[in-house]
Structures are given as structure tokens and as C-alpha cells.
Coordinates of C-alpha atoms in Angstrom, one line a residue:
M1 CA 43.7 -37.8 -49.2
R2 CA 44.8 -39.9 -52.2
Q3 CA 44.8 -43.1 -50.1
I4 CA 41.2 -42.3 -48.9
L5 CA 40.1 -41.6 -52.5
D6 CA 41.7 -44.8 -53.8
A7 CA 40.0 -46.9 -51.1
I8 CA 36.6 -45.4 -51.8
E9 CA 37.0 -45.9 -55.6
S10 CA 38.1 -49.5 -55.0
E11 CA 35.0 -50.3 -52.9
L12 CA 32.7 -48.7 -55.5
D13 CA 34.4 -50.5 -58.4
Q14 CA 33.9 -53.8 -56.6
A15 CA 30.2 -53.0 -56.2
G16 CA 30.0 -52.4 -60.0
Q17 CA 29.5 -48.7 -59.7
V18 CA 31.2 -45.7 -61.4
S19 CA 33.0 -43.7 -58.7
P20 CA 31.4 -40.3 -58.1
V21 CA 34.1 -39.3 -55.6
S22 CA 36.2 -36.3 -56.4
P23 CA 38.7 -34.2 -54.4
L24 CA 36.0 -31.5 -54.2
L25 CA 33.5 -34.0 -52.8
L26 CA 36.0 -35.2 -50.2
K27 CA 36.5 -31.6 -49.0
L28 CA 32.7 -31.3 -48.7
D29 CA 32.6 -34.5 -46.8
G30 CA 34.7 -32.8 -44.1
C31 CA 31.7 -30.5 -43.5
R32 CA 29.2 -33.3 -43.2
I33 CA 27.4 -33.7 -39.8
T34 CA 26.3 -37.1 -38.7
S35 CA 25.1 -38.6 -35.4
E36 CA 28.7 -39.4 -34.5
T37 CA 30.2 -36.0 -35.4
E38 CA 32.1 -34.5 -32.5
V39 CA 31.2 -30.8 -32.1
P40 CA 32.2 -28.3 -29.4
K41 CA 29.8 -28.1 -26.5
E42 CA 27.8 -24.8 -26.4
E43 CA 29.4 -22.5 -23.8
F44 CA 27.8 -19.3 -22.6
L45 CA 29.6 -16.5 -20.9
F46 CA 26.7 -14.8 -19.0
R47 CA 23.2 -15.2 -17.8
M48 CA 20.5 -12.6 -18.0
F49 CA 17.2 -13.2 -16.1
G50 CA 18.7 -16.6 -15.5
K51 CA 18.9 -17.4 -19.2
P52 CA 22.2 -18.2 -20.9
C53 CA 23.5 -15.6 -23.3
F54 CA 26.6 -14.4 -25.1
P55 CA 27.9 -17.8 -26.4
R56 CA 31.5 -18.5 -27.4
R57 CA 32.2 -19.0 -31.2
E58 CA 29.1 -16.9 -32.1
L59 CA 28.2 -13.3 -32.9
S60 CA 25.9 -11.2 -30.7
A61 CA 24.5 -7.8 -31.7
V62 CA 23.5 -4.7 -29.8
T63 CA 21.4 -2.1 -31.6
G64 CA 19.3 1.0 -31.1
L65 CA 19.0 4.6 -32.0
E66 CA 21.7 7.1 -31.1
K67 CA 22.1 7.9 -27.4
C68 CA 19.9 5.0 -26.4
G69 CA 22.2 3.3 -24.0
K70 CA 24.1 0.9 -26.3
T71 CA 27.5 1.8 -24.8
F72 CA 26.0 1.7 -21.2
F73 CA 24.8 -1.9 -21.8
T74 CA 28.1 -3.1 -23.3
T75 CA 30.0 -1.5 -20.4
M76 CA 27.9 -3.6 -18.0
V77 CA 28.9 -6.7 -20.1
L78 CA 32.6 -5.6 -19.8
A79 CA 32.3 -5.1 -16.0
S80 CA 30.6 -8.6 -15.6
C81 CA 33.8 -10.1 -16.9
V82 CA 35.4 -9.2 -13.5
Q83 CA 32.5 -8.6 -11.2
Q84 CA 30.3 -11.7 -11.3
N85 CA 27.0 -9.9 -10.9
V86 CA 26.4 -6.5 -12.5
L87 CA 22.7 -5.6 -12.3
E88 CA 20.9 -8.2 -14.5
L89 CA 24.1 -9.7 -15.9
E90 CA 25.7 -12.7 -14.2
R91 CA 28.9 -14.3 -15.3
V92 CA 28.5 -18.1 -15.6
N93 CA 32.0 -19.2 -14.5
E94 CA 33.7 -18.3 -11.3
R95 CA 36.9 -17.2 -12.9
P96 CA 37.1 -13.7 -14.4
L97 CA 37.1 -13.3 -18.2
K98 CA 39.4 -11.4 -20.5
A99 CA 37.5 -8.7 -22.5
M100 CA 38.4 -6.6 -25.5
W101 CA 36.7 -3.4 -26.4
F102 CA 37.4 -2.0 -29.9
D103 CA 36.1 1.6 -29.9
T104 CA 35.8 3.1 -33.4
E105 CA 33.6 6.1 -32.5
Q106 CA 34.6 8.1 -29.4
S107 CA 37.6 10.2 -28.6
K108 CA 40.5 8.6 -26.6
S109 CA 39.5 10.7 -23.6
S110 CA 35.9 9.4 -23.7
T111 CA 37.1 5.8 -24.1
K112 CA 39.5 6.1 -21.1
G113 CA 36.8 7.8 -19.1
I114 CA 34.3 5.0 -19.7
L115 CA 36.9 2.4 -18.8
T116 CA 38.1 4.0 -15.6
E117 CA 35.0 5.8 -14.4
R118 CA 32.3 3.4 -15.4
V119 CA 33.6 -0.1 -16.1
F120 CA 36.2 -0.2 -13.3
R121 CA 33.7 1.3 -10.8
L122 CA 31.1 -1.2 -11.7
C123 CA 33.5 -4.1 -11.1
G124 CA 34.9 -2.7 -7.8
Q125 CA 38.0 -0.8 -9.1
P126 CA 40.1 -4.0 -9.7
K127 CA 43.8 -3.4 -9.0
D128 CA 44.8 -5.5 -12.0
G129 CA 42.0 -4.2 -14.3
D130 CA 44.3 -3.7 -17.3
S131 CA 45.2 -7.4 -17.2
H132 CA 41.5 -8.2 -17.8
F133 CA 40.6 -5.5 -20.3
F134 CA 42.2 -4.8 -23.7
V135 CA 40.8 -1.5 -24.8
F136 CA 41.7 0.0 -28.2
N137 CA 40.6 3.3 -29.6
V138 CA 41.0 3.1 -33.4
R139 CA 38.9 6.1 -34.5
S140 CA 41.8 7.6 -36.3
C141 CA 42.5 4.4 -38.3
S142 CA 41.2 3.5 -41.8
H143 CA 38.5 0.8 -42.0
E144 CA 41.0 -1.6 -43.6
E145 CA 43.5 -1.0 -40.7
R146 CA 40.8 -1.5 -38.1
M147 CA 39.9 -5.0 -39.4
D148 CA 43.5 -6.0 -39.6
Y149 CA 44.3 -4.7 -36.1
L150 CA 41.2 -6.4 -34.7
V151 CA 42.1 -9.9 -36.1
E152 CA 45.7 -9.6 -34.9
A153 CA 44.7 -8.4 -31.5
I154 CA 42.3 -11.3 -31.0
R155 CA 45.0 -13.7 -32.1
A156 CA 47.5 -12.2 -29.8
Y157 CA 45.5 -11.6 -26.6
Q158 CA 42.9 -14.4 -26.8
P159 CA 40.0 -12.6 -25.2
D160 CA 36.9 -14.4 -24.1
I161 CA 34.6 -11.7 -25.5
V162 CA 35.2 -8.9 -28.0
I163 CA 32.9 -5.8 -28.2
I164 CA 33.2 -3.8 -31.5
D165 CA 31.6 -0.3 -31.1
N166 CA 30.7 0.4 -33.9
V167 CA 31.0 -2.5 -36.4
S168 CA 29.9 -0.2 -39.3
D169 CA 33.4 1.4 -39.1
L170 CA 35.0 -1.8 -40.3
L171 CA 33.9 -1.1 -43.9
S172 CA 33.5 1.9 -46.1
S173 CA 29.7 1.5 -46.6
V174 CA 27.1 -0.4 -44.7
N175 CA 25.2 -0.7 -47.9
D176 CA 28.0 -2.5 -49.8
A177 CA 26.8 -6.1 -50.0
E178 CA 30.3 -7.6 -50.8
Q179 CA 32.0 -5.8 -48.0
S180 CA 29.3 -6.6 -45.6
N181 CA 29.4 -10.3 -46.4
R182 CA 33.2 -10.4 -46.1
V183 CA 33.3 -8.6 -42.8
I184 CA 30.6 -10.8 -41.1
E185 CA 32.1 -14.0 -42.5
Q186 CA 35.5 -12.9 -41.2
L187 CA 34.2 -12.1 -37.7
M188 CA 32.4 -15.5 -37.6
H189 CA 35.5 -17.3 -38.6
V190 CA 37.6 -15.4 -36.0
A191 CA 35.0 -16.1 -33.2
S192 CA 35.1 -19.8 -34.0
E193 CA 38.9 -20.1 -34.5
Y194 CA 39.7 -18.3 -31.2
N195 CA 36.8 -19.6 -29.1
C196 CA 35.4 -16.2 -28.2
N197 CA 32.1 -14.3 -28.4
I198 CA 32.2 -11.2 -30.7
T199 CA 29.5 -8.7 -29.9
V200 CA 28.9 -6.0 -32.5
V201 CA 27.2 -2.7 -31.9
I202 CA 25.2 -1.2 -34.9
H203 CA 22.7 1.6 -35.2
L204 CA 19.1 1.1 -36.4
N205 CA 17.8 2.5 -39.7
R206 CA 16.4 5.9 -39.5
S207 CA 12.9 4.5 -39.3
G208 CA 13.7 3.4 -35.7
E209 CA 12.1 -0.1 -36.1
K210 CA 13.5 -2.6 -33.7
G211 CA 14.4 -5.1 -36.4
G212 CA 15.8 -2.6 -38.8
L213 CA 19.5 -2.9 -38.4
R214 CA 21.3 -0.3 -40.6
G215 CA 22.1 -1.1 -44.2
W216 CA 23.1 -4.4 -45.9
L217 CA 25.5 -4.9 -43.0
G218 CA 22.6 -5.0 -40.6
T219 CA 20.7 -7.5 -42.8
E220 CA 23.8 -9.8 -42.7
I221 CA 24.0 -9.5 -38.9
K222 CA 20.4 -10.4 -38.5
H223 CA 20.9 -13.5 -40.6
K224 CA 24.1 -14.6 -38.9
A225 CA 24.0 -13.4 -35.3
Y226 CA 23.0 -15.8 -32.5
E227 CA 21.2 -13.1 -30.6
V228 CA 20.2 -9.4 -30.9
Y229 CA 19.6 -6.9 -28.1
Y230 CA 17.6 -3.7 -28.6
C231 CA 18.4 -0.6 -26.4
E232 CA 16.0 2.2 -25.9
Y233 CA 15.9 5.5 -24.0
M234 CA 12.5 6.2 -22.5
K235 CA 12.5 10.0 -22.2
E236 CA 9.2 10.3 -20.4
N237 CA 10.5 8.1 -17.6
N238 CA 14.2 9.1 -17.8
M239 CA 15.2 5.4 -17.9
F240 CA 16.7 2.9 -20.3
A241 CA 15.5 -0.5 -21.5
V242 CA 17.3 -3.5 -22.9
E243 CA 15.3 -6.1 -24.7
Q244 CA 16.4 -9.3 -26.5
T245 CA 14.6 -9.3 -29.8
M246 CA 16.1 -12.4 -31.3
S247 CA 17.9 -15.6 -30.1
R248 CA 18.5 -18.9 -31.8
K249 CA 17.9 -20.8 -28.6
F250 CA 17.4 -19.2 -25.2
R251 CA 14.8 -16.4 -25.6
I252 CA 14.9 -13.8 -22.8
M253 CA 11.3 -12.6 -22.4
N254 CA 11.9 -10.0 -19.6
I255 CA 12.9 -6.5 -20.4
F256 CA 15.8 -5.0 -18.4
Y257 CA 15.2 -1.5 -17.1
Y258 CA 17.8 0.8 -15.6
C259 CA 18.4 4.5 -14.9
V260 CA 21.6 6.5 -14.5
T261 CA 22.5 7.8 -11.1
D262 CA 24.1 11.2 -10.3
E263 CA 27.4 9.4 -10.2
G264 CA 27.0 8.3 -13.8
L265 CA 26.5 4.6 -13.1
P266 CA 23.5 2.4 -14.2
E267 CA 21.1 1.4 -11.5
E268 CA 18.3 -1.1 -12.1
T269 CA 14.7 -0.1 -11.8
E270 CA 11.5 -2.2 -12.1
G271 CA 10.1 -0.5 -15.2
P272 CA 8.1 2.6 -16.1
R273 CA 4.8 1.6 -14.5
R274 CA 6.1 0.6 -11.1
Q275 CA 6.5 3.0 -8.2
S276 CA 8.4 2.4 -5.0
R277 CA 6.5 2.7 -1.6
D278 CA 7.5 3.4 1.9
S279 CA 6.7 1.3 5.0
G280 CA 3.2 2.9 5.1
G281 CA 2.5 1.9 1.5
H282 CA 2.8 5.5 0.2
P283 CA 4.9 6.5 -2.8
G284 CA 8.4 7.6 -2.1
S285 CA 11.0 5.7 -0.2
N286 CA 13.2 2.9 -1.8
K287 CA 13.6 1.3 1.6
P288 CA 13.6 -2.5 1.2
D289 CA 11.2 -3.3 4.1
A290 CA 8.9 -6.2 4.5
Y291 CA 5.8 -4.4 3.4
Q292 CA 7.3 -3.2 0.2
I293 CA 8.5 -6.7 -0.6
N294 CA 5.0 -8.1 -0.1
T295 CA 3.2 -5.6 -2.2
K296 CA 4.0 -7.8 -5.2
K297 CA 1.4 -10.3 -6.3
A298 CA 2.0 -13.6 -4.6
D299 CA 0.5 -15.6 -7.5
S300 CA 3.5 -15.0 -9.7
F301 CA 5.9 -16.8 -7.3
N302 CA 6.3 -20.5 -6.3
Q303 CA 3.6 -21.1 -3.8
K304 CA 5.8 -23.5 -1.9
Y305 CA 7.5 -20.5 -0.4
I306 CA 4.5 -18.3 0.2
V307 CA 2.7 -17.9 3.5
R308 CA -0.7 -16.3 3.2
H309 CA -2.5 -14.2 5.9
D310 CA -6.1 -14.0 5.1
D311 CA -7.0 -12.1 8.3
D312 CA -4.4 -9.4 7.8
S313 CA -5.1 -7.0 5.0
S314 CA -2.0 -4.9 5.6
Q315 CA 0.2 -7.8 4.8
P316 CA -1.8 -10.5 3.0
W317 CA 1.3 -12.8 2.5
E318 CA 5.0 -13.2 3.3
W319 CA 7.9 -15.2 2.1
N320 CA 8.8 -18.4 3.9
L321 CA 12.5 -17.3 3.9
R322 CA 13.8 -20.2 6.0
Q323 CA 12.4 -22.8 3.6
L324 CA 13.4 -20.9 0.5
F325 CA 17.1 -20.4 1.5
D326 CA 17.4 -23.9 3.1
D327 CA 16.2 -25.4 -0.2
A328 CA 18.6 -23.2 -2.2
L329 CA 21.6 -24.2 -0.2
G330 CA 20.6 -27.8 0.0
S331 CA 23.3 -29.9 1.6
A332 CA 26.0 -27.3 0.9
A333 CA 27.6 -25.7 4.0
E334 CA 28.2 -22.4 2.1
M335 CA 27.6 -21.0 -1.4
S336 CA 28.9 -18.1 -3.4
V337 CA 26.7 -15.0 -3.6
G338 CA 26.1 -15.3 -7.3
M339 CA 25.3 -19.0 -7.2
L340 CA 22.8 -18.6 -4.3
K341 CA 21.1 -15.7 -6.1
S342 CA 20.7 -17.9 -9.2
K343 CA 19.3 -20.8 -7.2
V344 CA 16.9 -18.7 -5.1
M345 CA 15.5 -16.9 -8.2
G346 CA 15.1 -20.2 -10.0
L347 CA 13.2 -21.8 -7.0
S348 CA 11.1 -18.9 -6.1
G349 CA 10.1 -17.5 -9.5
I350 CA 11.6 -14.1 -8.7
K351 CA 12.4 -12.3 -12.0
F352 CA 14.1 -9.1 -11.0
P353 CA 17.6 -9.2 -9.3
N354 CA 16.9 -6.0 -7.4
Y355 CA 13.8 -7.5 -5.9
Y356 CA 15.9 -10.6 -5.0
D357 CA 18.3 -8.2 -3.2
K358 CA 15.4 -6.9 -1.1
V359 CA 14.4 -10.5 -0.2
F360 CA 18.0 -11.5 0.6
N361 CA 18.4 -8.4 2.8
L362 CA 15.2 -9.3 4.6
A363 CA 16.6 -12.8 5.2
V364 CA 19.8 -11.3 6.6
D365 CA 17.8 -9.0 8.9
Q366 CA 15.8 -12.0 10.1
R367 CA 19.0 -13.9 10.8
I368 CA 18.2 -16.7 8.4
V369 CA 21.4 -16.3 6.4
Q370 CA 24.6 -14.2 6.6
T371 CA 27.6 -13.5 4.5
T372 CA 31.1 -14.4 5.6
M373 CA 34.5 -15.3 4.0
D374 CA 35.8 -18.8 3.3
R375 CA 39.3 -20.0 3.7
N376 CA 40.3 -18.6 0.3
G377 CA 39.0 -15.1 1.1
R378 CA 35.9 -15.3 -1.1
I379 CA 32.6 -13.9 0.1
V380 CA 30.1 -16.7 0.7
V381 CA 26.6 -17.1 2.2
V382 CA 25.8 -19.5 5.1
T383 CA 22.6 -20.3 6.9
I384 CA 22.1 -19.3 10.6
P385 CA 20.6 -22.2 12.6
S386 CA 17.1 -21.5 13.8

């Protein structure tokens, strides 16, 4: 540093100027961004409705009132680290991710039950599940211990994503400005240093307003987080909703609706105003037949893949499935299930993955595509020649 300082001072002296350079200014210069500054490329761990989300080196936040599905949503995120597609969530990379869950609220029995009965089941009961998930129950620890343990665990295990449920338990009071600033700054530093995403769960204020994250801590999170997700339980419809209320870059406009099955697992639904219909067009069955698929408005999709039947009121239009799936696969002989799903949804304008599943199943029934295994034992999709 002394050599750099001497060189700068020498140049300024030759120019007839008094040197303004100091050691402090040199340190600040290390933070300067220019057009030639090399910065890490943005990397996202997941996609939701086709939009990138949960970036590395950043904070994400999940909020909502009590019992509104915050833990359900974060367990879907955890499961997506192993199972590439879990309802609306899709892992970007083919390789599985390492995930850490830092549970400060529930009993050890509840934490284990969620891991084994929900997360593991959502990701297909992986035989080596414990090698992907680092789950800690620190409810009995002090808030000082929790933060120390968290930082050390991230350093040691190098997870791709860390979920802290609940971040309020890392400090003695969510209304303490100094503690709140210190906790959020430390989490941001750790996320950057260890190249991971840190997702924090925090309750809303008692007013229940979407943007009202609890306390001074919530205010700091809103200022520093890359994105915020709001969870809601819709009692009148007995379903849950997840909505992204803030993002610094990729705004997800769609709302993710799901319900909980009798087996205790989340299952996607199309929202509170939609009702499934049977093959006769009557309310009831969830059967993914051609009529049910075509009851959606064709105008919302890419017209390149729509065939209209003006003379048939019972089925005014249908998908050109051969064209759609041929375009999605392109010149590729085969494609992973997740990649094909992303491409078809992008080309067609399909917004809901469960609707895509119905379209895909129809393409299978019509012998346009089929699933098989490649030489490495991975499930892939291939087209069936017409």
C-alpha cells in the first residue's frame, strides 16, 4: 500500500497538486465500481413461474401471519434442492444443492417430522437425504449462541441455501435498532463470503399488512433483502397462497396457490375462483382430459400452437401438441423433464405448472412424446415419430 501511495503522490506532485490521498481514501478506493470492475455473475438457485429467484450472495425473506404456510413454503424450497421440480419451484442447475435449515421455533420432534415426513417425501425419499440437508434445532439455545452456531455451521458445511426460521430469534428484541442492524449486516456478509443464499422467515406486524415486517428488524430486512415472499392462509377456500411482494430485479407477478392433502403434503391448485370440471363440463372431477384442458381461454396462449374449431362449440380450440413439443425439443434427441417443462411453458404462454402437467399427459396419451431413461439412468423425454 505504501508503494501505491508514494506513486500516486509522486504523480500529483509532478502535476503541481497537493496530494489528497490518504490510507483511508485508498481503502475506500477498493470499494469503487468502474466499467472494468470484475464482479461475480448473478446466480439464481431456483425459478418460480419461470422467473429466477433465490440468488446466491443475497438475502431472501418469507413473511406472513402465524400459521399462514411459511414453513410449508420453505420446506418446498428445501425439497427443491434434491427434487428438481416441486410444484411451482424448479431448481436451475441439474446437480442437487446442499441446504441448511436453522429451526429456532419448533420442538425437535416437529423439526424431525417436517424433515422426514414432508421434505423427504416431497423429494422422493432420497437414500442419502442427510448428505444434502443440514438441519439444526436451536430452540433451547440463547440468541447469542444461535448466531455463533449459525455462522460456524455455514463456514463448515458450505450450504448453497440457508433457511432461518425464525430470524427474530437471533436477537433479544426485534425493535432494537443496533442489534437488528448488526444481525442483518452479519447475515449479508456471511452470504457473500460463503456464496450462498440466506432466506429468513419473519412474522408480520399485528396489523397484518403485507409490507409490515415485524419490528425494526423487519424494516432492515425490507431495506436489504433481494426479494420478499408473502404467505397467506385463505380460510374460506381452505388453501394457501404465496406472493412475491418485492424483488430487486425479476418480479414474479403470478400468485402460487396450494392446498394440503390428507397425507399432509402441499398440492398445487389454480386459485380460489377456479373450479375443476369433468369430461362433460360439469364441476367435480380432476381428470386431466382434453375438454378440461381446452376450457381455458385460448387468447392467453401463444397462438402459434392453437388450433381453433369455429364449427364445434363443445371444443372451440385445441393445442397443436406436435408443433409445440417439436419446437421445445428443437434438434435435441432427448431432454430432461424439468428443462422440457421450462421450454414448453416459455413457448406456449402456460403459466401454471399443474396445467402444463395436464398438457404433457395429453401429449403422452396422443403418443407425441414419451418418457424413458438415458444411458446414465436419468429420466428424459423423447418425441415419438408421427
